[in-house]
mmCIF file of C-alpha atoms in Angstrom:
data_model
loop_
_atom_site.group_PDB
_atom_site.id
_atom_site.type_symbol
_atom_site.label_atom_id
_atom_site.label_comp_id
_atom_site.label_asym_id
_atom_site.label_seq_id
_atom_site.Cartn_x
_atom_site.Cartn_y
_atom_site.Cartn_z
ATOM 1 C CA MET A 13 137.766 152.895 150.217
ATOM 2 C CA PHE A 14 138.740 155.155 153.120
ATOM 3 C CA VAL A 15 141.200 157.881 152.048
ATOM 4 C CA SER A 16 142.729 160.521 154.302
ATOM 5 C CA LEU A 17 144.706 163.598 153.311
ATOM 6 C CA GLU A 18 147.488 164.788 155.589
ATOM 7 C CA GLY A 19 150.120 167.505 155.622
ATOM 8 C CA ILE A 20 151.240 170.680 157.307
ATOM 9 C CA ASP A 21 148.997 173.745 157.448
ATOM 10 C CA GLY A 22 148.756 175.341 154.018
ATOM 11 C CA SER A 23 149.654 172.182 152.085
ATOM 12 C CA GLY A 24 146.319 172.175 150.228
ATOM 13 C CA LYS A 25 144.571 169.298 152.008
ATOM 14 C CA SER A 26 141.108 170.842 152.072
ATOM 15 C CA THR A 27 141.185 171.805 148.392
ATOM 16 C CA GLN A 28 142.505 168.407 147.321
ATOM 17 C CA ALA A 29 140.013 166.584 149.549
ATOM 18 C CA ARG A 30 137.136 168.489 147.931
ATOM 19 C CA LEU A 31 138.428 167.708 144.416
ATOM 20 C CA LEU A 32 138.885 164.043 145.298
ATOM 21 C CA VAL A 33 135.324 163.810 146.630
ATOM 22 C CA GLU A 34 134.073 165.291 143.340
ATOM 23 C CA ALA A 35 136.221 162.868 141.322
ATOM 24 C CA LEU A 36 135.074 159.791 143.256
ATOM 25 C CA GLY A 37 131.485 160.761 142.565
ATOM 26 C CA GLU A 38 128.080 160.750 144.130
ATOM 27 C CA GLY A 39 127.780 158.892 147.388
ATOM 28 C CA THR A 40 131.313 159.732 148.516
ATOM 29 C CA VAL A 41 131.314 160.900 152.128
ATOM 30 C CA ALA A 42 133.483 163.915 152.955
ATOM 31 C CA ILE A 43 134.624 164.635 156.494
ATOM 32 C CA ARG A 44 137.011 167.109 158.049
ATOM 33 C CA GLU A 45 138.846 166.595 161.287
ATOM 34 C CA PRO A 46 137.842 167.528 163.801
ATOM 35 C CA GLY A 47 134.252 167.721 162.661
ATOM 36 C CA GLY A 48 131.530 165.760 160.939
ATOM 37 C CA THR A 49 129.018 165.620 163.788
ATOM 38 C CA GLU A 50 127.501 168.350 165.937
ATOM 39 C CA ALA A 51 129.666 167.415 168.926
ATOM 40 C CA ALA A 52 132.833 167.167 166.821
ATOM 41 C CA GLU A 53 132.178 170.560 165.200
ATOM 42 C CA ARG A 54 131.885 172.165 168.647
ATOM 43 C CA ILE A 55 135.175 170.557 169.644
ATOM 44 C CA ARG A 56 136.685 171.981 166.437
ATOM 45 C CA GLU A 57 135.683 175.506 167.428
ATOM 46 C CA LEU A 58 137.361 175.092 170.804
ATOM 47 C CA LEU A 59 140.560 173.618 169.354
ATOM 48 C CA ALA A 60 140.894 176.330 166.699
ATOM 49 C CA ASP A 61 140.282 179.257 169.056
ATOM 50 C CA PRO A 62 143.585 181.174 169.440
ATOM 51 C CA ALA A 63 142.290 182.634 172.704
ATOM 52 C CA VAL A 64 142.150 179.162 174.303
ATOM 53 C CA SER A 65 145.318 177.745 175.874
ATOM 54 C CA LEU A 66 145.433 173.955 176.105
ATOM 55 C CA GLN A 67 147.949 171.553 177.568
ATOM 56 C CA PRO A 68 149.176 169.020 174.936
ATOM 57 C CA LEU A 69 147.396 166.066 176.551
ATOM 58 C CA ALA A 70 144.120 167.988 176.843
ATOM 59 C CA GLU A 71 144.468 169.032 173.200
ATOM 60 C CA LEU A 72 145.011 165.415 172.153
ATOM 61 C CA MET A 73 142.047 164.160 174.171
ATOM 62 C CA LEU A 74 139.745 166.680 172.483
ATOM 63 C CA PHE A 75 140.902 165.524 169.049
ATOM 64 C CA LEU A 76 140.381 161.893 170.085
ATOM 65 C CA ALA A 77 136.878 162.605 171.387
ATOM 66 C CA ALA A 78 135.912 164.223 168.092
ATOM 67 C CA ARG A 79 137.509 161.359 166.131
ATOM 68 C CA ALA A 80 135.732 158.679 168.166
ATOM 69 C CA GLU A 81 132.430 160.436 167.505
ATOM 70 C CA VAL A 82 132.854 160.822 163.724
ATOM 71 C CA THR A 83 134.280 157.308 163.335
ATOM 72 C CA GLU A 84 131.316 155.674 165.038
ATOM 73 C CA ARG A 85 128.565 157.880 163.642
ATOM 74 C CA VAL A 86 129.784 158.671 160.123
ATOM 75 C CA ILE A 87 132.828 156.763 158.857
ATOM 76 C CA ARG A 88 132.013 153.185 159.846
ATOM 77 C CA PRO A 89 128.361 153.356 158.659
ATOM 78 C CA ALA A 90 129.537 154.773 155.306
ATOM 79 C CA LEU A 91 132.175 152.060 154.861
ATOM 80 C CA GLU A 92 129.658 149.366 155.815
ATOM 81 C CA ALA A 93 127.375 150.774 153.100
ATOM 82 C CA GLU A 94 130.330 150.398 150.671
ATOM 83 C CA ARG A 95 130.682 154.137 150.140
ATOM 84 C CA HIS A 96 133.997 155.931 149.695
ATOM 85 C CA VAL A 97 135.082 158.157 152.594
ATOM 86 C CA VAL A 98 137.510 161.061 152.153
ATOM 87 C CA ALA A 99 138.879 162.619 155.338
ATOM 88 C CA ASP A 100 140.623 165.969 155.570
ATOM 89 C CA ARG A 101 142.984 164.712 158.329
ATOM 90 C CA PHE A 102 142.669 161.623 160.541
ATOM 91 C CA SER A 103 144.795 159.865 163.170
ATOM 92 C CA ASP A 104 148.136 160.641 161.516
ATOM 93 C CA SER A 105 147.564 164.299 162.388
ATOM 94 C CA SER A 106 147.510 163.452 166.079
ATOM 95 C CA VAL A 107 150.625 161.323 165.717
ATOM 96 C CA ALA A 108 152.452 164.184 163.967
ATOM 97 C CA TYR A 109 151.174 167.178 165.942
ATOM 98 C CA GLN A 110 150.652 165.850 169.456
ATOM 99 C CA GLY A 111 152.794 162.699 169.427
ATOM 100 C CA ALA A 112 155.915 164.146 167.796
ATOM 101 C CA ALA A 113 155.728 167.955 167.723
ATOM 102 C CA ARG A 114 154.114 168.294 171.180
ATOM 103 C CA GLY A 115 156.306 165.553 172.631
ATOM 104 C CA LEU A 116 153.600 163.190 173.916
ATOM 105 C CA GLY A 117 155.260 160.208 172.210
ATOM 106 C CA VAL A 118 154.486 158.684 168.828
ATOM 107 C CA GLY A 119 153.846 155.166 170.133
ATOM 108 C CA GLU A 120 151.622 156.418 172.946
ATOM 109 C CA VAL A 121 149.524 158.531 170.586
ATOM 110 C CA ILE A 122 149.177 155.708 168.047
ATOM 111 C CA GLY A 123 147.795 153.535 170.843
ATOM 112 C CA LEU A 124 145.288 156.193 171.902
ATOM 113 C CA CYS A 125 144.198 156.730 168.289
ATOM 114 C CA GLU A 126 143.622 152.988 167.957
ATOM 115 C CA ALA A 127 141.455 153.062 171.079
ATOM 116 C CA ALA A 128 139.432 156.057 169.832
ATOM 117 C CA THR A 129 138.719 154.496 166.429
ATOM 118 C CA ASP A 130 138.603 150.816 167.438
ATOM 119 C CA GLY A 131 141.658 150.214 165.256
ATOM 120 C CA LEU A 132 140.425 151.997 162.117
ATOM 121 C CA TRP A 133 143.105 153.458 159.809
ATOM 122 C CA PRO A 134 142.628 154.703 156.243
ATOM 123 C CA ASP A 135 143.168 152.331 153.331
ATOM 124 C CA LEU A 136 145.182 155.111 151.695
ATOM 125 C CA THR A 137 146.739 158.219 153.232
ATOM 126 C CA LEU A 138 147.833 160.964 150.852
ATOM 127 C CA LEU A 139 150.606 162.984 152.455
ATOM 128 C CA LEU A 140 150.848 166.356 150.720
ATOM 129 C CA ARG A 141 154.512 167.280 151.018
ATOM 130 C CA LEU A 142 155.323 170.992 151.049
ATOM 131 C CA ASP A 143 158.093 172.922 152.731
ATOM 132 C CA PRO A 144 156.861 174.645 155.914
ATOM 133 C CA GLU A 145 157.787 178.159 154.760
ATOM 134 C CA THR A 146 155.620 177.828 151.661
ATOM 135 C CA GLY A 147 152.816 176.209 153.657
ATOM 136 C CA LEU A 148 152.617 179.006 156.195
ATOM 137 C CA GLY A 149 152.639 181.546 153.378
ATOM 138 C CA ARG A 150 149.656 179.769 151.805
ATOM 139 C CA ALA A 151 147.692 179.145 155.012
ATOM 140 C CA GLU A 152 144.468 181.107 154.941
ATOM 141 C CA GLY A 153 143.280 180.668 158.497
ATOM 142 C CA ASP A 154 144.299 182.218 161.757
ATOM 143 C CA ASP A 155 143.805 179.291 164.093
ATOM 144 C CA ARG A 156 145.827 178.328 167.139
ATOM 145 C CA PHE A 157 148.162 176.029 165.191
ATOM 146 C CA GLU A 158 148.981 178.462 162.393
ATOM 147 C CA ARG A 159 149.683 181.179 164.969
ATOM 148 C CA GLU A 160 152.399 179.023 166.519
ATOM 149 C CA GLY A 161 154.507 179.626 163.433
ATOM 150 C CA LEU A 162 157.341 177.946 161.605
ATOM 151 C CA GLY A 163 158.832 175.936 164.474
ATOM 152 C CA LEU A 164 155.690 173.856 164.937
ATOM 153 C CA GLN A 165 155.214 173.358 161.196
ATOM 154 C CA ARG A 166 158.816 172.172 160.770
ATOM 155 C CA ALA A 167 158.436 169.652 163.598
ATOM 156 C CA VAL A 168 155.169 168.406 162.107
ATOM 157 C CA ALA A 169 156.676 168.109 158.602
ATOM 158 C CA GLU A 170 159.523 166.046 160.012
ATOM 159 C CA ALA A 171 157.066 163.792 161.841
ATOM 160 C CA TYR A 172 155.047 163.236 158.671
ATOM 161 C CA GLU A 173 158.190 162.123 156.848
ATOM 162 C CA GLU A 174 158.728 159.498 159.553
ATOM 163 C CA ILE A 175 155.100 158.376 159.312
ATOM 164 C CA ALA A 176 155.522 157.953 155.534
ATOM 165 C CA VAL A 177 158.355 155.502 156.194
ATOM 166 C CA ILE A 178 156.739 153.648 159.108
ATOM 167 C CA ALA A 179 153.364 153.287 157.359
ATOM 168 C CA SER A 180 154.616 153.002 153.781
ATOM 169 C CA ASP A 181 152.025 150.292 153.068
ATOM 170 C CA ARG A 182 149.231 152.888 153.173
ATOM 171 C CA VAL A 183 150.928 156.310 152.851
ATOM 172 C CA ALA A 184 151.571 157.833 149.423
ATOM 173 C CA VAL A 185 153.668 160.991 149.402
ATOM 174 C CA ILE A 186 152.362 163.624 146.985
ATOM 175 C CA ASP A 187 154.403 166.621 145.845
ATOM 176 C CA ALA A 188 152.114 169.513 146.845
ATOM 177 C CA ALA A 189 154.110 172.174 144.983
ATOM 178 C CA GLY A 190 152.607 173.403 141.721
ATOM 179 C CA SER A 191 149.120 174.306 140.611
ATOM 180 C CA VAL A 192 145.945 172.904 142.173
ATOM 181 C CA GLU A 193 145.346 170.962 138.953
ATOM 182 C CA GLU A 194 148.835 169.453 138.916
ATOM 183 C CA VAL A 195 148.548 168.314 142.525
ATOM 184 C CA HIS A 196 145.056 166.912 141.878
ATOM 185 C CA GLU A 197 146.431 164.788 139.027
ATOM 186 C CA ARG A 198 149.125 163.405 141.349
ATOM 187 C CA VAL A 199 146.429 162.626 143.934
ATOM 188 C CA MET A 200 144.289 160.834 141.355
ATOM 189 C CA GLU A 201 147.242 158.773 140.131
ATOM 190 C CA ALA A 202 147.916 157.589 143.696
ATOM 191 C CA VAL A 203 144.232 156.712 144.164
ATOM 192 C CA ARG A 204 144.121 154.847 140.838
ATOM 193 C CA GLU A 205 147.258 152.941 141.771
ATOM 194 C CA ARG A 206 145.765 151.886 145.121
ATOM 195 C CA SER A 207 142.515 150.850 143.388
ATOM 196 C CA ARG A 208 144.514 148.559 141.082
ATOM 197 C CA ASP A 209 146.171 146.773 144.036
#
């Protein structure tokens, strides 16, 4: 099973992804986006650097390059070997951040994501829902996206709500308020439910 975790900055994706990998057990492949290969990790450094100014389309293309790389080299081989894959972000992030919040167009970005991944989407996407004010207060990093502040996070949160409706067949909305343990239990319930389907 291929599971992605999505949400605004500070929603707890990385923590919940790590706990889910532990819960799914040995052999589960963990990736973060962008990242997962040497080339994708270098792209990550560039994208996170607050000193670097990027046009929205250039930003998107860097994310897509990293995603194409990790999909081909890591995700598909793991799925073919019947291993679970847990991704801290995937294509929905581009749809929310660049497609909606940056104004590049949701449909256009979905099409480009499909091209970059040869049509691969997660079997289950866990959308960690948290209000943007709380998320920014929790965010531990100081990357380019967090520095843009509340306006960007609100636009992204709104976009994720639309994604949850459009892709309701694979997106499960998780209340990300509460303790790490409480949120983890909600995540596991959603994963168990999908496994029963």
